[in-house]
mmCIF file of C-alpha atoms in Angstrom:
data_model
loop_
_atom_site.group_PDB
_atom_site.id
_atom_site.type_symbol
_atom_site.label_atom_id
_atom_site.label_comp_id
_atom_site.label_asym_id
_atom_site.label_seq_id
_atom_site.Cartn_x
_atom_site.Cartn_y
_atom_site.Cartn_z
ATOM 1 C CA LEU A 1 -33.373 7.629 -26.494
ATOM 2 C CA THR A 2 -31.111 5.779 -24.111
ATOM 3 C CA GLU A 3 -27.476 6.726 -24.154
ATOM 4 C CA THR A 4 -24.642 4.835 -22.671
ATOM 5 C CA TYR A 5 -21.387 6.323 -21.306
ATOM 6 C CA SER A 6 -18.501 5.251 -19.288
ATOM 7 C CA GLN A 7 -18.545 6.263 -15.630
ATOM 8 C CA TYR A 8 -14.872 7.234 -15.714
ATOM 9 C CA PRO A 9 -13.316 9.293 -18.417
ATOM 10 C CA ARG A 10 -10.745 7.763 -20.875
ATOM 11 C CA TYR A 11 -8.550 10.755 -20.682
ATOM 12 C CA PHE A 12 -8.154 13.204 -17.571
ATOM 13 C CA ALA A 13 -5.697 15.994 -16.918
ATOM 14 C CA GLN A 14 -2.386 15.141 -15.262
ATOM 15 C CA LEU A 15 0.548 17.548 -14.372
ATOM 16 C CA SER A 16 3.761 16.212 -15.662
ATOM 17 C CA LEU A 17 7.277 17.251 -15.165
ATOM 18 C CA LYS A 18 8.941 18.202 -18.309
ATOM 19 C CA SER A 19 12.546 19.169 -16.891
ATOM 20 C CA LYS A 20 14.183 19.719 -13.777
ATOM 21 C CA GLN A 21 17.307 21.898 -12.759
ATOM 22 C CA ILE A 22 19.222 22.132 -9.465
ATOM 23 C CA THR A 23 21.795 25.062 -8.954
ATOM 24 C CA GLY A 24 23.289 26.528 -5.990
ATOM 25 C CA PRO A 25 26.599 27.916 -4.628
ATOM 26 C CA GLY A 26 29.481 25.472 -5.292
ATOM 27 C CA LEU A 27 27.203 22.999 -7.088
ATOM 28 C CA ALA A 28 27.574 22.596 -10.860
ATOM 29 C CA GLY A 29 24.093 22.930 -12.458
ATOM 30 C CA LEU A 30 22.311 19.468 -12.640
ATOM 31 C CA SER A 31 19.508 18.854 -15.132
ATOM 32 C CA TRP A 32 16.939 16.225 -16.209
ATOM 33 C CA ALA A 33 14.758 15.922 -19.055
ATOM 34 C CA TYR A 34 11.438 13.985 -19.191
ATOM 35 C CA SER A 35 9.827 12.721 -22.320
ATOM 36 C CA TYR A 36 6.161 11.148 -22.476
ATOM 37 C CA PRO A 37 4.438 9.072 -25.113
ATOM 38 C CA THR A 38 1.210 9.970 -26.622
ATOM 39 C CA ALA A 39 -1.664 9.140 -24.101
ATOM 40 C CA VAL A 40 -3.501 6.031 -24.703
ATOM 41 C CA GLY A 41 -6.623 5.977 -22.458
ATOM 42 C CA SER A 42 -8.250 3.180 -20.781
ATOM 43 C CA TRP A 43 -11.524 3.255 -18.889
ATOM 44 C CA ASP A 44 -13.983 1.104 -17.059
ATOM 45 C CA ASN A 45 -15.806 -0.528 -20.051
ATOM 46 C CA CYS A 46 -12.995 -0.098 -22.559
ATOM 47 C CA THR A 47 -13.108 -3.218 -24.999
ATOM 48 C CA SER A 48 -10.526 -2.030 -27.625
ATOM 49 C CA ASN A 49 -7.402 0.091 -27.851
ATOM 50 C CA CYS A 50 -7.315 0.309 -24.105
ATOM 51 C CA GLY A 51 -3.609 0.861 -23.961
ATOM 52 C CA GLY A 52 -1.200 -1.507 -22.026
ATOM 53 C CA THR A 53 1.904 0.176 -21.036
ATOM 54 C CA LYS A 54 3.535 3.678 -21.337
ATOM 55 C CA THR A 55 7.288 4.430 -21.080
ATOM 56 C CA VAL A 56 8.513 7.768 -19.532
ATOM 57 C CA ARG A 57 12.155 8.455 -20.329
ATOM 58 C CA VAL A 58 14.396 10.413 -17.987
ATOM 59 C CA THR A 59 17.741 11.757 -19.268
ATOM 60 C CA ASP A 60 20.134 13.349 -16.813
ATOM 61 C CA GLY A 61 22.845 15.954 -17.612
ATOM 62 C CA GLN A 62 25.456 13.111 -17.942
ATOM 63 C CA GLY A 63 23.551 11.336 -20.545
ATOM 64 C CA ARG A 64 22.405 8.524 -18.374
ATOM 65 C CA VAL A 65 18.915 7.279 -19.404
ATOM 66 C CA THR A 66 16.157 5.642 -17.322
ATOM 67 C CA ASP A 67 12.992 4.322 -18.990
ATOM 68 C CA HIS A 68 10.245 3.775 -16.653
ATOM 69 C CA THR A 69 7.388 1.552 -18.040
ATOM 70 C CA PHE A 70 3.968 1.953 -16.313
ATOM 71 C CA GLY A 71 0.833 -0.184 -16.886
ATOM 72 C CA THR A 72 -2.006 1.819 -18.164
ATOM 73 C CA VAL A 73 -5.030 -0.723 -18.045
ATOM 74 C CA TRP A 74 -7.702 0.931 -15.927
ATOM 75 C CA SER A 75 -8.354 -1.010 -12.644
ATOM 76 C CA VAL A 76 -5.637 -3.827 -13.626
ATOM 77 C CA ASN A 77 -2.296 -2.091 -13.557
ATOM 78 C CA ASP A 78 -2.746 1.655 -14.049
ATOM 79 C CA GLY A 79 -0.015 3.666 -12.683
ATOM 80 C CA GLN A 80 1.973 0.805 -11.579
ATOM 81 C CA LEU A 81 5.775 0.740 -12.214
ATOM 82 C CA LEU A 82 6.277 -2.516 -14.251
ATOM 83 C CA THR A 83 9.789 -2.208 -15.542
ATOM 84 C CA MET A 84 12.714 0.302 -15.131
ATOM 85 C CA ALA A 85 15.558 0.088 -17.718
ATOM 86 C CA GLU A 86 18.887 2.050 -17.006
ATOM 87 C CA GLY A 87 21.685 2.611 -19.181
ATOM 88 C CA ASP A 88 23.323 5.299 -21.456
ATOM 89 C CA GLY A 89 20.571 5.413 -24.010
ATOM 90 C CA SER A 90 21.967 2.683 -26.214
ATOM 91 C CA THR A 91 22.775 0.074 -23.827
ATOM 92 C CA VAL A 92 20.849 -1.212 -20.890
ATOM 93 C CA LEU A 93 23.084 -1.739 -17.994
ATOM 94 C CA ARG A 94 20.400 -2.673 -15.288
ATOM 95 C CA THR A 95 16.687 -3.894 -15.548
ATOM 96 C CA THR A 96 14.500 -3.961 -12.701
ATOM 97 C CA THR A 97 10.972 -5.532 -13.308
ATOM 98 C CA THR A 98 8.185 -5.559 -10.726
ATOM 99 C CA THR A 99 4.927 -7.697 -10.383
ATOM 100 C CA TYR A 100 2.321 -6.755 -7.925
ATOM 101 C CA ALA A 101 -0.059 -8.733 -5.917
ATOM 102 C CA SER A 102 -3.943 -8.239 -5.713
ATOM 103 C CA TRP A 103 -6.801 -9.604 -3.676
ATOM 104 C CA ALA A 104 -7.863 -11.396 -6.673
ATOM 105 C CA ASP A 105 -4.868 -13.382 -7.185
ATOM 106 C CA GLY A 106 -6.791 -16.531 -6.284
ATOM 107 C CA GLY A 107 -7.945 -17.427 -2.941
ATOM 108 C CA GLY A 108 -8.150 -13.876 -1.662
ATOM 109 C CA GLN A 109 -5.585 -12.140 0.557
ATOM 110 C CA PRO A 110 -5.234 -11.458 4.226
ATOM 111 C CA PHE A 111 -5.611 -7.675 3.545
ATOM 112 C CA PRO A 112 -8.689 -6.137 2.567
ATOM 113 C CA LYS A 113 -9.688 -5.785 -1.153
ATOM 114 C CA GLU A 114 -10.609 -1.999 -0.981
ATOM 115 C CA ILE A 115 -9.153 0.366 1.342
ATOM 116 C CA GLY A 116 -11.179 3.408 0.646
ATOM 117 C CA PHE A 117 -13.079 5.311 -2.049
ATOM 118 C CA SER A 118 -11.849 8.061 -4.151
ATOM 119 C CA ASP A 119 -14.159 10.183 -6.237
ATOM 120 C CA ALA A 120 -11.445 12.027 -8.090
ATOM 121 C CA GLU A 121 -11.280 11.551 -11.622
ATOM 122 C CA GLY A 122 -8.715 9.316 -12.996
ATOM 123 C CA ASP A 123 -6.545 6.965 -10.746
ATOM 124 C CA HIS A 124 -9.071 5.275 -8.596
ATOM 125 C CA PHE A 125 -7.204 1.881 -8.829
ATOM 126 C CA ALA A 126 -4.085 3.173 -7.227
ATOM 127 C CA THR A 127 -5.961 4.876 -4.393
ATOM 128 C CA GLU A 128 -8.656 2.422 -3.441
ATOM 129 C CA GLN A 129 -6.795 -0.974 -3.376
ATOM 130 C CA PHE A 130 -3.814 -2.374 -1.791
ATOM 131 C CA THR A 131 -1.546 -3.632 -4.602
ATOM 132 C CA PRO A 132 2.000 -4.662 -2.745
ATOM 133 C CA GLU A 133 4.865 -5.756 -4.680
ATOM 134 C CA ARG A 134 4.887 -9.571 -5.373
ATOM 135 C CA GLU A 135 8.169 -9.733 -6.880
ATOM 136 C CA ARG A 136 11.124 -7.550 -7.932
ATOM 137 C CA ALA A 137 13.794 -8.933 -10.296
ATOM 138 C CA ILE A 138 16.907 -6.958 -10.896
ATOM 139 C CA THR A 139 19.316 -7.994 -13.762
ATOM 140 C CA LEU A 140 22.740 -6.546 -13.756
ATOM 141 C CA GLN A 141 25.551 -7.858 -15.882
ATOM 142 C CA GLY A 142 23.712 -10.953 -16.827
ATOM 143 C CA VAL A 143 22.790 -12.009 -13.288
ATOM 144 C CA THR A 144 19.241 -11.716 -11.821
ATOM 145 C CA PHE A 145 18.508 -11.021 -8.296
ATOM 146 C CA LYS A 146 14.905 -11.726 -7.114
ATOM 147 C CA TRP A 147 12.837 -10.635 -4.030
ATOM 148 C CA HIS A 148 9.570 -12.646 -3.920
ATOM 149 C CA ALA A 149 6.864 -12.104 -1.358
ATOM 150 C CA ASN A 150 5.422 -15.407 -0.328
ATOM 151 C CA ALA A 151 2.960 -14.139 2.190
ATOM 152 C CA TYR A 152 1.375 -10.781 3.433
ATOM 153 C CA ASP A 153 -0.302 -9.585 6.662
ATOM 154 C CA ALA A 154 -3.518 -7.686 6.973
ATOM 155 C CA PHE A 155 -1.801 -4.393 6.107
ATOM 156 C CA ALA A 156 -0.330 -5.972 2.791
ATOM 157 C CA ARG A 157 3.215 -5.959 4.198
ATOM 158 C CA ALA A 158 5.439 -8.865 2.981
ATOM 159 C CA ILE A 159 5.905 -11.142 5.972
ATOM 160 C CA ASP A 160 7.455 -14.176 4.161
ATOM 161 C CA VAL A 161 10.249 -13.377 1.414
ATOM 162 C CA THR A 162 12.535 -15.408 -0.535
ATOM 163 C CA LYS A 163 15.578 -13.675 -1.897
ATOM 164 C CA SER A 164 17.474 -15.596 -4.861
ATOM 165 C CA SER A 165 19.732 -15.124 -7.665
ATOM 166 C CA THR A 166 20.748 -16.977 -10.787
ATOM 167 C CA LEU A 167 24.199 -17.558 -9.313
ATOM 168 C CA GLY A 168 22.396 -20.269 -7.317
ATOM 169 C CA TYR A 169 21.952 -18.649 -3.941
ATOM 170 C CA SER A 170 18.455 -18.329 -1.901
ATOM 171 C CA ARG A 171 17.452 -17.607 1.307
ATOM 172 C CA ARG A 172 13.983 -17.107 3.275
ATOM 173 C CA GLU A 173 13.261 -14.250 5.587
ATOM 174 C CA LEU A 174 10.322 -14.083 7.876
ATOM 175 C CA TYR A 175 9.106 -10.659 9.356
ATOM 176 C CA GLY A 176 6.929 -9.791 12.169
ATOM 177 C CA TYR A 177 5.255 -6.571 12.800
ATOM 178 C CA GLN A 178 3.900 -4.850 15.832
ATOM 179 C CA ASP A 179 0.946 -2.487 15.406
ATOM 180 C CA PHE A 180 -0.392 -0.177 18.053
ATOM 181 C CA THR A 181 -3.566 0.973 16.348
ATOM 182 C CA ASN A 182 -4.773 2.905 19.456
ATOM 183 C CA LEU A 183 -1.665 5.116 19.190
ATOM 184 C CA TRP A 184 -1.594 5.161 15.357
ATOM 185 C CA VAL A 185 1.771 3.389 15.483
ATOM 186 C CA LEU A 186 2.119 0.723 12.709
ATOM 187 C CA GLY A 187 4.887 -1.438 11.496
ATOM 188 C CA ARG A 188 7.272 -1.682 14.257
ATOM 189 C CA LEU A 189 9.584 -4.789 13.376
ATOM 190 C CA ASN A 190 9.546 -7.576 16.179
#
């Protein structure tokens, strides 16, 4: 009898914040509530019902609501923040959408495909691979502002960035970094 099984489990234990309160002298009590969807697992050989996204809702004491939508597809976008919608619960006032680069985007990247190994159950993807932001789009009052990484360096830092908006403005920024690896000092801007 030969049995097959997934190397990584579909579900794994994860601590989650349900509520948060801050109090102190001279401070009116501040509180937040967190709500989570029912778990939909994804695993290394998943072929159906593998999830896609999950949305975590955070409500503060003043009624402001922020929905954080995360990817849940194992080894594709698991744990990545994809969208953040902020508002009052019925009206979205600001939306932030983020896409990520990966080594497999086509033609590779100047940064390594894998940066380590984790034998912890669950979140291997997020801990073993560089996945820097490719683009962040913020929509506010009908106007979209974009930050887009055109190129990265060996440490997956954006070195060529285009900033633009639907108002018609655009500019390109180039970044250079100094790294002193012998001193463990990385990322000093030129």
